[in-house]
Short mmCIF file of C-alpha atoms (C1' of nucleotides) in Angstrom, two decimals:
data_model
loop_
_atom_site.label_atom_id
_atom_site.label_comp_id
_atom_site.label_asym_id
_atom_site.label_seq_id
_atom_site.Cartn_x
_atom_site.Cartn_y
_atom_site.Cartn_z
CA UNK A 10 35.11 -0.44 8.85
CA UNK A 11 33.08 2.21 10.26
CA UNK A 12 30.56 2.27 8.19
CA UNK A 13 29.79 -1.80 8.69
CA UNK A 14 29.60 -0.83 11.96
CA UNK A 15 27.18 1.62 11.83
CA UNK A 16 24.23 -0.30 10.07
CA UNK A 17 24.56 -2.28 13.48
CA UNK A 18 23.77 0.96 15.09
CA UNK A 19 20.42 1.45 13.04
CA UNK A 20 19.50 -1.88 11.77
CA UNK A 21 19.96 -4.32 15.32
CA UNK A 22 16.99 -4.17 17.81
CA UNK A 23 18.16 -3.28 21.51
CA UNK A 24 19.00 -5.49 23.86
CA UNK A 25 15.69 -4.68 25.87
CA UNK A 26 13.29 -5.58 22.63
CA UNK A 27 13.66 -8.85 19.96
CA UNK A 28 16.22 -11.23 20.64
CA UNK A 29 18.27 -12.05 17.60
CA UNK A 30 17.08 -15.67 17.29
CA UNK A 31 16.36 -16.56 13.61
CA UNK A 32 12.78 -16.97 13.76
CA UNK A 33 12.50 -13.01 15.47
CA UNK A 34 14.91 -12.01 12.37
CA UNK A 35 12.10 -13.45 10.33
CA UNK A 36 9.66 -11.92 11.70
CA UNK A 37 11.48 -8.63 11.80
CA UNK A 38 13.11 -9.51 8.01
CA UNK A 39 9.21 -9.69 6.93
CA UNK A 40 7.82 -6.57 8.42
CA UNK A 41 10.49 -4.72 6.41
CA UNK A 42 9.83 -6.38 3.45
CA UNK A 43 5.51 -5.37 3.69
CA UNK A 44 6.87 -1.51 4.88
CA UNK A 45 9.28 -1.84 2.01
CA UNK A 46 6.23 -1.72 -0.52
CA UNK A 47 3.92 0.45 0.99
CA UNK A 48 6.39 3.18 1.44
CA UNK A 49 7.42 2.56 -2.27
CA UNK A 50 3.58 3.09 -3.02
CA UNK A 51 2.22 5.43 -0.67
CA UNK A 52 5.40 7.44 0.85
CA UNK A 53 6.24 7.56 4.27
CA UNK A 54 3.32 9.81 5.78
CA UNK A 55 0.88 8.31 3.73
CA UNK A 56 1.66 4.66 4.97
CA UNK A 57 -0.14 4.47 8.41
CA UNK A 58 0.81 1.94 10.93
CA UNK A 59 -2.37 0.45 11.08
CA UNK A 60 -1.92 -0.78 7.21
CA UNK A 61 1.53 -2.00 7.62
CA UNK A 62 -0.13 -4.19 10.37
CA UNK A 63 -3.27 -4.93 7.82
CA UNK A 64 -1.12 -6.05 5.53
CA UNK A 65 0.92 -8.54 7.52
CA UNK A 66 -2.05 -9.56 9.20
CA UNK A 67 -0.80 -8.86 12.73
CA UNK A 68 -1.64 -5.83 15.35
CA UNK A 69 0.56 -2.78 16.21
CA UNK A 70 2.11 -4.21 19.41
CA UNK A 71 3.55 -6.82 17.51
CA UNK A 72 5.11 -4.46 15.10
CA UNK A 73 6.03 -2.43 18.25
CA UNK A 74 7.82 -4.98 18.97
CA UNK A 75 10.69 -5.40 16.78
CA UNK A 76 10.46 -1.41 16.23
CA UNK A 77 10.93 1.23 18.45
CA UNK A 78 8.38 2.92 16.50
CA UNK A 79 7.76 4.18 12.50
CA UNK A 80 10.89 5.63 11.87
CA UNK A 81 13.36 2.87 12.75
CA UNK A 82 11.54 0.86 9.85
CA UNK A 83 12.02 2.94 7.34
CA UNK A 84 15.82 4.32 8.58
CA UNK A 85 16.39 0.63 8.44
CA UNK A 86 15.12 0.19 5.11
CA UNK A 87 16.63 3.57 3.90
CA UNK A 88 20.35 2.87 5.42
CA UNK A 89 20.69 -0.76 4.13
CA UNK A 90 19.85 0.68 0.77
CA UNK A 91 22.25 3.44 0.95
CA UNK A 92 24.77 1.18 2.06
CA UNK A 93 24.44 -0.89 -0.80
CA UNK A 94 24.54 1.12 -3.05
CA UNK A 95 27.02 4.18 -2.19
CA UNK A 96 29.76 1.81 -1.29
CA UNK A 97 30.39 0.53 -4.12
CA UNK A 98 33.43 2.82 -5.09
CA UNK A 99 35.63 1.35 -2.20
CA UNK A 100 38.20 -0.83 -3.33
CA UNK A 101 40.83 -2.69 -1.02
CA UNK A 102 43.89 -1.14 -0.30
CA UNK A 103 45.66 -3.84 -1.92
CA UNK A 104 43.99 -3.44 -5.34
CA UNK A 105 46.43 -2.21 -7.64
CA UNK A 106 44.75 -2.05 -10.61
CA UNK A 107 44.38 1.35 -13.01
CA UNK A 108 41.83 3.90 -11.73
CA UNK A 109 39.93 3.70 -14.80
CA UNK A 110 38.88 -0.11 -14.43
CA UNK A 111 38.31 0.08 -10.86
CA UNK A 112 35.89 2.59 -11.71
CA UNK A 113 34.70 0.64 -14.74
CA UNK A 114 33.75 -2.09 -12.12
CA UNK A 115 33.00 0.42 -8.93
CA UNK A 116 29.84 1.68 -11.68
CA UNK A 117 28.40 -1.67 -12.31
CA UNK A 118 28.41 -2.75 -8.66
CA UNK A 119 26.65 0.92 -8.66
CA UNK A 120 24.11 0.38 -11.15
CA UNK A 121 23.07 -3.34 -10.06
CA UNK A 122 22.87 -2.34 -6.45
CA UNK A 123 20.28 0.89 -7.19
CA UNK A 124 18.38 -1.85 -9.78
CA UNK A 125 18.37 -4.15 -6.75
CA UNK A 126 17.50 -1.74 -3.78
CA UNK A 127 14.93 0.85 -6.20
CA UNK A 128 12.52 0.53 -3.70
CA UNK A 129 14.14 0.94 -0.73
CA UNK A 130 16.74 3.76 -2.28
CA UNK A 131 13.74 5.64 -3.47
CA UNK A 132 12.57 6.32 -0.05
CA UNK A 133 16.06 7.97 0.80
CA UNK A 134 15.25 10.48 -1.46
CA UNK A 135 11.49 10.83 -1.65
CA UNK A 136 10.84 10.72 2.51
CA UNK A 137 13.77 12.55 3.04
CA UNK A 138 11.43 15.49 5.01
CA UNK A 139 10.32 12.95 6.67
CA UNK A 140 13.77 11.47 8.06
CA UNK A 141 14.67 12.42 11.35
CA UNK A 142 17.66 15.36 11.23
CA UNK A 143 20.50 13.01 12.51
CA UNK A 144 19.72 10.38 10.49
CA UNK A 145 19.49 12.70 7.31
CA UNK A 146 23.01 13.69 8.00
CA UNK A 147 24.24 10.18 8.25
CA UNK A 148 22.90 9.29 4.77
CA UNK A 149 24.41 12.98 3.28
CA UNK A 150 28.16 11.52 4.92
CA UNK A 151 27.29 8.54 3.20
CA UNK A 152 26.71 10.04 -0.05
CA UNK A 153 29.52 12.57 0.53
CA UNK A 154 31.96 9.64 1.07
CA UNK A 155 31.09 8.17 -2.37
CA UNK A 156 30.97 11.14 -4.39
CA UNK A 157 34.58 11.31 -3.41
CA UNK A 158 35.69 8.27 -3.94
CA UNK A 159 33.98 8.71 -7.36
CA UNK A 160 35.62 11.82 -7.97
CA UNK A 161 38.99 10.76 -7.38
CA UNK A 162 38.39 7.93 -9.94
CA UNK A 163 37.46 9.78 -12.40
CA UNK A 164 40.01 12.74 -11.50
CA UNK A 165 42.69 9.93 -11.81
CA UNK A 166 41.60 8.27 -14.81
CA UNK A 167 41.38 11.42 -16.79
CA UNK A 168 44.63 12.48 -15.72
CA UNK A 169 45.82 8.97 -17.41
CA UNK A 170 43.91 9.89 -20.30
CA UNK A 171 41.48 6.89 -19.96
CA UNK A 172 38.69 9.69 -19.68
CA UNK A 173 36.77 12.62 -21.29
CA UNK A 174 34.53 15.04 -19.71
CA UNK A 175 33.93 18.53 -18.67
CA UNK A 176 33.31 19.30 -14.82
CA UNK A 177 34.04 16.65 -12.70
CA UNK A 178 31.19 17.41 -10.46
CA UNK A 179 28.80 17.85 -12.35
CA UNK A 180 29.18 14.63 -14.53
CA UNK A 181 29.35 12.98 -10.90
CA UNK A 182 25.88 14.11 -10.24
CA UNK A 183 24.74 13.62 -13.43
CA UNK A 184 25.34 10.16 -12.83
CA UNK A 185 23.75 9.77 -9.66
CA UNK A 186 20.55 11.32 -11.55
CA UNK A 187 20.68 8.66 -13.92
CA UNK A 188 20.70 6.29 -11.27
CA UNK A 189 19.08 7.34 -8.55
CA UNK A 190 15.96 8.70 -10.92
CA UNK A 191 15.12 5.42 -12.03
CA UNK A 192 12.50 4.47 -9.23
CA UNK A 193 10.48 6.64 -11.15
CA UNK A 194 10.62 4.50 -14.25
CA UNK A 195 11.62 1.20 -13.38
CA UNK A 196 9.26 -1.48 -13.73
CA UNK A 197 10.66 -5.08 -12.72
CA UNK A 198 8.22 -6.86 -14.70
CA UNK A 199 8.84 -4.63 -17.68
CA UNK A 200 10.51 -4.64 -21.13
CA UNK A 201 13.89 -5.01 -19.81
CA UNK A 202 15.05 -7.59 -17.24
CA UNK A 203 17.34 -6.15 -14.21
CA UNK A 204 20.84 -7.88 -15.79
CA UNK A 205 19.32 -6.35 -19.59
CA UNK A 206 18.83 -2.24 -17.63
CA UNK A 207 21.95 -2.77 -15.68
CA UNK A 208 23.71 -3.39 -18.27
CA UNK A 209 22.17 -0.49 -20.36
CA UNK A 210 22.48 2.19 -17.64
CA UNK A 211 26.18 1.16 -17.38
CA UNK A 212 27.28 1.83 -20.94
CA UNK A 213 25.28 4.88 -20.24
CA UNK A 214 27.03 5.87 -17.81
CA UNK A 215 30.23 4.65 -19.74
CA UNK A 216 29.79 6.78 -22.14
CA UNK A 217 29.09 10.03 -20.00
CA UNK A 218 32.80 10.10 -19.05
CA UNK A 219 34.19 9.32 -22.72
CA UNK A 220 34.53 5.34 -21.00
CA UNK A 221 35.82 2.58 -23.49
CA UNK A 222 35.11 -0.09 -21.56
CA UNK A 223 32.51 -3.15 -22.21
CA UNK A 224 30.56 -3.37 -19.19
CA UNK A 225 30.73 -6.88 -17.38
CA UNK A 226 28.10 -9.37 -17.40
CA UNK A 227 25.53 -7.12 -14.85
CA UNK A 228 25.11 -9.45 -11.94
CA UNK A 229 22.15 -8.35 -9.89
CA UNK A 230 20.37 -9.91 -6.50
CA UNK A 231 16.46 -10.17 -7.20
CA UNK A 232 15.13 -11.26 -3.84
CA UNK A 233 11.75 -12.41 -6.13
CA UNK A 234 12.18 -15.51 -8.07
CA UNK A 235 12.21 -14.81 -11.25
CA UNK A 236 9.48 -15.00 -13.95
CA UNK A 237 10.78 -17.49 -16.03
CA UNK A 238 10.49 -20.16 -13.44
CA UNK A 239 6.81 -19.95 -13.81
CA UNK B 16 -3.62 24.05 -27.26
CA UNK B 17 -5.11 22.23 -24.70
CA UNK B 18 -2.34 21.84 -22.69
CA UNK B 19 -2.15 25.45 -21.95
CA UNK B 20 -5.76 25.73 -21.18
CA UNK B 21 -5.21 22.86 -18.82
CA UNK B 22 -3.02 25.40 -16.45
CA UNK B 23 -6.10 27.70 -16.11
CA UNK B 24 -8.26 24.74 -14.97
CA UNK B 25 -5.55 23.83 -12.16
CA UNK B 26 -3.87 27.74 -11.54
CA UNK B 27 -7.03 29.45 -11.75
CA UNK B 28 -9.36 30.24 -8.42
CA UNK B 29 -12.63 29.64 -9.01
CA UNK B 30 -15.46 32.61 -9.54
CA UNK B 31 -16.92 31.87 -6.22
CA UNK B 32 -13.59 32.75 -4.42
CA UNK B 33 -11.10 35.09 -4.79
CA UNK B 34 -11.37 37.47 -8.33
CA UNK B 35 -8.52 37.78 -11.02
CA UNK B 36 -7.80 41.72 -9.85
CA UNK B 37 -4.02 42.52 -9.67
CA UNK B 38 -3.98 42.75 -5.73
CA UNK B 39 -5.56 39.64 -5.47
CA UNK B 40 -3.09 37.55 -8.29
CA UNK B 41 -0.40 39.27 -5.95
CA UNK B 42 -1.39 37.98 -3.12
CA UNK B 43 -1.97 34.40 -4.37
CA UNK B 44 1.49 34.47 -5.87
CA UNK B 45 3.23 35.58 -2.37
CA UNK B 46 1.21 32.61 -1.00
CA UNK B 47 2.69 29.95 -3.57
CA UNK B 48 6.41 31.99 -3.23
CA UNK B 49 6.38 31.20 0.43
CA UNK B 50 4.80 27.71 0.23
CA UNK B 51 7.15 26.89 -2.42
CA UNK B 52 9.95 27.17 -0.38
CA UNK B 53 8.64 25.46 2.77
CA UNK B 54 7.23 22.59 0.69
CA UNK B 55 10.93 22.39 -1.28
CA UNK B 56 11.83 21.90 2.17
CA UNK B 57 9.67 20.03 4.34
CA UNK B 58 8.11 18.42 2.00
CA UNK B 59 4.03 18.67 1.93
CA UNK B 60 2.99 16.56 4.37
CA UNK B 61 6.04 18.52 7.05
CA UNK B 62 4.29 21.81 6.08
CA UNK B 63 1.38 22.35 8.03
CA UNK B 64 -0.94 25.04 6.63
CA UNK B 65 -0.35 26.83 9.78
CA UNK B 66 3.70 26.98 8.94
CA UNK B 67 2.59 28.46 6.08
CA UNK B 68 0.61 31.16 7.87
CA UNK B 69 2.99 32.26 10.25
CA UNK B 70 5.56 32.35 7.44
CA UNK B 71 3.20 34.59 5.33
CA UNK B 72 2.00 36.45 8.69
CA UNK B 73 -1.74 35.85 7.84
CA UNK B 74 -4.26 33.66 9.18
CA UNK B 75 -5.38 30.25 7.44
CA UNK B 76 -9.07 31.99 6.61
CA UNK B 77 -6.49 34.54 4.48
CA UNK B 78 -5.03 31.29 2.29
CA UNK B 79 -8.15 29.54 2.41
CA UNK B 80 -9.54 32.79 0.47
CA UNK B 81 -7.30 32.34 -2.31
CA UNK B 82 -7.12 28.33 -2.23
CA UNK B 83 -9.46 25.74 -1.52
CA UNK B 84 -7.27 23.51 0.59
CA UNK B 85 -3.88 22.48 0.55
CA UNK B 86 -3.45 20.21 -2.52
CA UNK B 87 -4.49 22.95 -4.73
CA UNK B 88 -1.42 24.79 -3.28
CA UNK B 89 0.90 21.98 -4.47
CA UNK B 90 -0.79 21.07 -7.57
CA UNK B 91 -0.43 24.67 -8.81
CA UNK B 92 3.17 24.72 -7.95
CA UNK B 93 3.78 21.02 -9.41
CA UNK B 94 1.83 22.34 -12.63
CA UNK B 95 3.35 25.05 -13.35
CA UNK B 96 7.01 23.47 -13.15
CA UNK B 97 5.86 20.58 -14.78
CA UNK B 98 4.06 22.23 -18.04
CA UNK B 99 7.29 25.10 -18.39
CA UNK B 100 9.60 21.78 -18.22
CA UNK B 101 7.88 19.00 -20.09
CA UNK B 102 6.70 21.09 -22.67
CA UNK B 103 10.13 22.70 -24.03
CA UNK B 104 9.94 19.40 -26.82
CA UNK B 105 7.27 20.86 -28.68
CA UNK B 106 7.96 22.82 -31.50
CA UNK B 107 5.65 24.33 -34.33
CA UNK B 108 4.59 22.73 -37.33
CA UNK B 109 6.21 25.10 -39.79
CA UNK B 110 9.93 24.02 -38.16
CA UNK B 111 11.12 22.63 -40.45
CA UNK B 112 14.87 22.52 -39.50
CA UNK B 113 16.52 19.08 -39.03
CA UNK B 114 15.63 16.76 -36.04
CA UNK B 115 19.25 16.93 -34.22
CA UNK B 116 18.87 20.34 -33.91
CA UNK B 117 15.37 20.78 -32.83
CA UNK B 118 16.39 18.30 -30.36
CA UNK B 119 19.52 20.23 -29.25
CA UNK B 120 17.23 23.31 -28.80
CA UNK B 121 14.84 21.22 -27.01
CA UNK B 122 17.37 19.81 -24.71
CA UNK B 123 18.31 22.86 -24.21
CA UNK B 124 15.39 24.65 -23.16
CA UNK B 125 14.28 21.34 -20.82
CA UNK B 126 17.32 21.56 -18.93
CA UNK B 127 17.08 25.81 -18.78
CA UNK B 128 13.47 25.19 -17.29
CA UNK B 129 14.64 22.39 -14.40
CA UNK B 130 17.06 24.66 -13.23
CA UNK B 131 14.84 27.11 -13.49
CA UNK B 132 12.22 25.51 -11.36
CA UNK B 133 13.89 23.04 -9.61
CA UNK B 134 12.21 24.03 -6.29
CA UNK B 135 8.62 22.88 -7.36
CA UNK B 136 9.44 20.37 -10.05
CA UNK B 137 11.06 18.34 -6.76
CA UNK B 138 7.42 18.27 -6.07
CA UNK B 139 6.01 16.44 -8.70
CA UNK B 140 8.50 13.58 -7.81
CA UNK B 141 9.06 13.98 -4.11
CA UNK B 142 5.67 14.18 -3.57
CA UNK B 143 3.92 12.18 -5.31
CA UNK B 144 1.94 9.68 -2.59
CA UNK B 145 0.26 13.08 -1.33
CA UNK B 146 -1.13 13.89 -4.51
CA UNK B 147 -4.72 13.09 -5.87
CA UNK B 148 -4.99 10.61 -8.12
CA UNK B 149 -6.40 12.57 -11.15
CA UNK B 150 -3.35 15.16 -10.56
CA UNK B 151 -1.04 12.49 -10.60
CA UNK B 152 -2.71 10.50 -13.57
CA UNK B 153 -2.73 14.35 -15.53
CA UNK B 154 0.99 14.33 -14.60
CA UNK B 155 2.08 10.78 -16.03
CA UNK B 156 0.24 11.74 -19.17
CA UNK B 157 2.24 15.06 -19.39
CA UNK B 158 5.34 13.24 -18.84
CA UNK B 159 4.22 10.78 -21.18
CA UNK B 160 3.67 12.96 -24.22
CA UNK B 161 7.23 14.69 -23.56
CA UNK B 162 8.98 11.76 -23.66
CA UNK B 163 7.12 10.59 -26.52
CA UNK B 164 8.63 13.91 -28.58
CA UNK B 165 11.75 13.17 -27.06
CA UNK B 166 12.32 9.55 -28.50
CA UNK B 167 10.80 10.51 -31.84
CA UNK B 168 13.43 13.43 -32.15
CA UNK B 169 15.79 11.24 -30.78
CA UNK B 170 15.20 8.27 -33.45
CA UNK B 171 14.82 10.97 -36.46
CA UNK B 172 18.37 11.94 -35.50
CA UNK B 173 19.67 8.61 -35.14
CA UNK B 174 18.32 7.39 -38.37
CA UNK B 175 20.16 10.69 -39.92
CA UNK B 176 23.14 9.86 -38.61
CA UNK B 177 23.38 12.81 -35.91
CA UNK B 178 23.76 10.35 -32.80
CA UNK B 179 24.74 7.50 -31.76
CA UNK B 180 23.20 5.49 -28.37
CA UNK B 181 21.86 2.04 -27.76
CA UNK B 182 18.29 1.77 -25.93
CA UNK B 183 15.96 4.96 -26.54
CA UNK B 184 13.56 4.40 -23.85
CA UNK B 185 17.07 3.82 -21.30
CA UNK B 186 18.28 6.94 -22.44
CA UNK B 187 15.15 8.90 -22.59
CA UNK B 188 14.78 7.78 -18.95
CA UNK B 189 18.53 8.60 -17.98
CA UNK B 190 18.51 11.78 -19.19
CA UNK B 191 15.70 12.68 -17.41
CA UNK B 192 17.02 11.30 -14.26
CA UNK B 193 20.13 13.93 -15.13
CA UNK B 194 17.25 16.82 -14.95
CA UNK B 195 15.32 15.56 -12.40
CA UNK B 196 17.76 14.66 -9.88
CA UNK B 197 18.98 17.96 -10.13
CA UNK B 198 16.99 19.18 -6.78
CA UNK B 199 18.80 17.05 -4.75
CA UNK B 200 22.15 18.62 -5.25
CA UNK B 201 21.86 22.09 -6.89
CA UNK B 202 22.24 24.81 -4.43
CA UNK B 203 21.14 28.04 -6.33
CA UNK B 204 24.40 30.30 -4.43
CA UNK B 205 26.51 27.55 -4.80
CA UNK B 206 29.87 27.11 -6.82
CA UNK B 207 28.06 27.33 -10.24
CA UNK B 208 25.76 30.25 -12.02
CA UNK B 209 22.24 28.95 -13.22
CA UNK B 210 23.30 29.38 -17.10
CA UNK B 211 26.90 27.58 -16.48
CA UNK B 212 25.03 24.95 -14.90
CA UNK B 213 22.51 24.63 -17.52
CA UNK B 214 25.53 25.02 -20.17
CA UNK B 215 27.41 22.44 -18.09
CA UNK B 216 24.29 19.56 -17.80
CA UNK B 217 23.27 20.42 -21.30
CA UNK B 218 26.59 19.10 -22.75
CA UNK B 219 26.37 16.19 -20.21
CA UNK B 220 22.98 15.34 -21.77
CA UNK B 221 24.54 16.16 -25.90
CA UNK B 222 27.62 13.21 -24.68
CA UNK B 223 24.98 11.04 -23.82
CA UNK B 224 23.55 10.33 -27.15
CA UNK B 225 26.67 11.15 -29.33
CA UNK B 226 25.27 14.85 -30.40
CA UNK B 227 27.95 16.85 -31.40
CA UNK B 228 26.88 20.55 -31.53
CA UNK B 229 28.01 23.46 -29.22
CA UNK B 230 24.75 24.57 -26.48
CA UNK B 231 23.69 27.61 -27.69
CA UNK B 232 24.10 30.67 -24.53
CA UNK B 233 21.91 29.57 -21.73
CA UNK B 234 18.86 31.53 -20.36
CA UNK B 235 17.34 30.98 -17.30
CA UNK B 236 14.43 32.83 -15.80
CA UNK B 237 16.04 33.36 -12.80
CA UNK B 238 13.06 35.04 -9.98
CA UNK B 239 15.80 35.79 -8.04
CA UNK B 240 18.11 39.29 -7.87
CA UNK B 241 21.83 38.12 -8.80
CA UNK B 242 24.42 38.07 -6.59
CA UNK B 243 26.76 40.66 -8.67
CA UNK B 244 23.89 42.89 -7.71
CA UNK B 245 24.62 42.86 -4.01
"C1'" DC C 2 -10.32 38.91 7.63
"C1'" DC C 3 -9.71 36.98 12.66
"C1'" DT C 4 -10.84 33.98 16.96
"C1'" DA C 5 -12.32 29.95 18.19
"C1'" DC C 6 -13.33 25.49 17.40
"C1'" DC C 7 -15.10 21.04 14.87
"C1'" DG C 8 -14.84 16.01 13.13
"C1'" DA C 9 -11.48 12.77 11.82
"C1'" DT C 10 -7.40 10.38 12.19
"C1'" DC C 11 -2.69 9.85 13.29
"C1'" DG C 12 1.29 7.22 15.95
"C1'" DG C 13 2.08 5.00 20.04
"C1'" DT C 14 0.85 2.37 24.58
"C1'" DA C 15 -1.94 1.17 28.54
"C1'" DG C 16 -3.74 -3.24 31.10
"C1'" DG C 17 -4.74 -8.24 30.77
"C1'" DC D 12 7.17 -16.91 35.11
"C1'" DC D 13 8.26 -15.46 30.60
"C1'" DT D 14 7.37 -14.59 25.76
"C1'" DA D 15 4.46 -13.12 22.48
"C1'" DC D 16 0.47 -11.07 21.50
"C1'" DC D 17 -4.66 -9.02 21.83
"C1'" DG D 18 -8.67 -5.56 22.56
"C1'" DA D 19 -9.28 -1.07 23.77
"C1'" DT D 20 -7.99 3.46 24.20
"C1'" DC D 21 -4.70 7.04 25.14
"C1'" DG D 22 -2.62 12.05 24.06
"C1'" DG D 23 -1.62 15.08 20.53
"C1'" DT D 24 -2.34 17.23 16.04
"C1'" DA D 25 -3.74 17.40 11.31
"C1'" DG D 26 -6.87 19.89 7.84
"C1'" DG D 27 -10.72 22.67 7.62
#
DNA sequence: CCTACCGATCGGTAGG
DNA sequence: CCTACCGATCGGTAGG
C-alpha cells in the first residue's frame, strides 16, 4: 500500500537523528502527545517551542532532537490523523459483500476514528495555512482518495436501491462536515461517552443517505483510561 | 436588540480615529474586502499586515488610520459573518406560525448566510487561538444562544409530530458541522450556483431531522458580479 | 499619509 | 568516544 508507506515518509526520524529503539519512540511518542494538546488549545502559531518544551519539562535541543524542527511535529500529528480516519472506506479486494453494508461499516470505522483522533484531525483543518505547501497537497490526495471511495459507495448502493439522496457530492461533504466539525463541540468528559456520540453521529449520518441500517456496537480507541475506573 | 448594537461596538472606529464620512466607510470596507480574502487564505497569523498593504497598495500608517491593530481587522470580519449567520433563528414575537416551519425558514436563511459568508465565517473557527479572549468568549455566547433557538424549534416540532431524530444536542451540532464545514470545500465558480447549493445543503439539513417540506427559492447576497454577466 | 525605525519575541542552533 | 542533553545566544521577522 502506498499510502502505509508514506506515513513512514513523514512520521520515521532520519537515519542521522533518533534511533528507533523503544525508549527514543517514547520519548518521541510523548512529545507528540504534549504538542498534540497545545496545538488543540492554542493552534499552531500560537504554540511556541519554548512551551512545548515547558510543558514536558525538557529544553529545545532535546525536542530538536527527535524533530527536524516545528513542522514535522505537527505533519506527524496531522498525517497519522488523516490516515486514520480517511481510510476507512477501503475494503479488501476480496470483500464481496453489497456496497451498501460495506459502506454501513466503512462510516462507523469513519465516525470512531474522527471521535478518536478530534484533536489531532482538528489541526488538519484549523493549521492548514500553516502546513507547508507539499504537505497540504498530500493530505488534499488523501481526502480526494476517500471522497471517492465514498462516492462510489454510495453511487453503487443507490443504484441497488439501498439508498436515497439528492447530489452525491454534496451529501458526501455534508458528511464530512458533520464529522470533521465536531472538534468544535466535542467534549470527552461530556454528556455523551465516545461509543454513546459514535454511535449517534452514525445513525446521523445513516439517515442523511435514506440508510436502514442499525449501526454496530461503535468501537472506539481512547488512549486515556477511562473515567469509570476512578 | 442588543445584539445588533453589539456590531457597532466591534465594526465601529472609534471618534478619535477615522470619522463615519462615506469616503472614509469606503475605504475601511476595501481594507476588510482585501484582508478578507488573504486571511480566508493564509489564515491570520500567514497574513502579515504588510501583505495586506501591498495588496491594498497603501502603507500600514493608511490601515492603522482606519483600525487599531490587526485583531480588530479579524474580529470585524468574524462579527459580521457570525451575527448575519447565527442570528437567522430569531424570529419576532408576533410569528405566530407553527414551529416546523419557522424552523424550515430558519434553516433556510442559516444555510443562505454560510454560503453567503463563508470566507470570514472560516474565521471564527479557523482562527480561533489568535483571537482575544473576550472576542472569543462574545462568540461562544452568540453561538450559544443560536443553538439554543435551534433545539427549542427543533423539540416544538418534534413534540408536534413534524420530525423525527434521536439526540437534539447531536443533531444541533451535526448540522452545524454541515454549515460550517462548508469553507473547506465550496469553491464559489465551482460546479454549483450559490442558491443551488444553498437549495441543495438545505434539503441535506430538512433529511436530517425527518422535515418534510420543499426549501422555499434560495437567496444569497452574493458581493460578487455573476458569471452569466461576463 | 509616508519613511524610517523601535521593543519584543519567534524558531532554530552554536559551543561545551 | 558516543549519546544525550544544557546554558546561552544566534539571525530573522513580527506588530506597531
Amino acid at each position: 500500500m502506498s499510502v502505509i508507506d508514506s506515513i513512514d515518509r513523514v512520521a520515521t526520524p532520519a537515519a542521522n537523528r533518533a534511533p528507533e529503539t523503544a525508549v527514543c519512540i517514547a520519548k518521541r511518542e510523548r512529545i507528540l502527545t504534549v504538542a498534540e494538546d497545545l496545538f488543540y488549545r492554542y493552534g499552531f502559531p500560537g504554540t511556541t517551542m519554548d512551551r512545548i518544551c515547558a510543558e514536558l519539562g525538557v529544553t529545545k535541543p532535546y525536542v530538536y532532537y527527535y524533530f527536524r524542527d516545528k513542522h514535522e511535529i505537527v505533519e506527524t500529528l496531522a498525517w497519522r490523523a488523516s490516515l486514520a480516519c480517511l481510510t476507512t472506506m477501503k475494503f479488501p479486494a476480496d470483500d464481496t459483500r453489497p456496497a451498501h453494508l460495506k459502506l454501513a461499516e466503512g462510516l462507523q470505522r469513519w465516525v470512531a476514528a474522527c471521535v478518536t483522533h478530534f484533536r489531532a484531525s482538528a489541526l488538519a483543518f484549523r493549521v492548514t495555512a500553516s502546513l507547508r505547501p507539499e504537505f497540504r497537497a498530500e493530505l488534499r490526495s488523501l481526502a480526494h482518495d476517500f471522497y471517492a471511495d465514498l462516492g462510489a459507495l454510495m453511487d453503487e448502493s443507490k443504484e441497488q436501491g439501498k439508498l436515497s439522496f439528492e447530489d452525491t457530492t454534496v451529501t458526501a461533504m455534508a458528511m464530512g462536515g458533520v464529522v470533521g466539525f465536531m472538534y468544535t463541540w466535542y467534549q470527552p468528559e461530556g454528556r455523551l461517552s465516545p461509543d454513546e456520540l459514535v454511535s449517534r453521529l452514525t445513525t446521523t449520518l445513516f439517515k442523511m443517505i435514506g440508510l436502514r441500517a442499525t449501526p454496530a456496537r461503535a468501537r472506539t480507541t481512547t488512549k486515556k483510561p477511562n473515567k469509570a475506573h476512578g
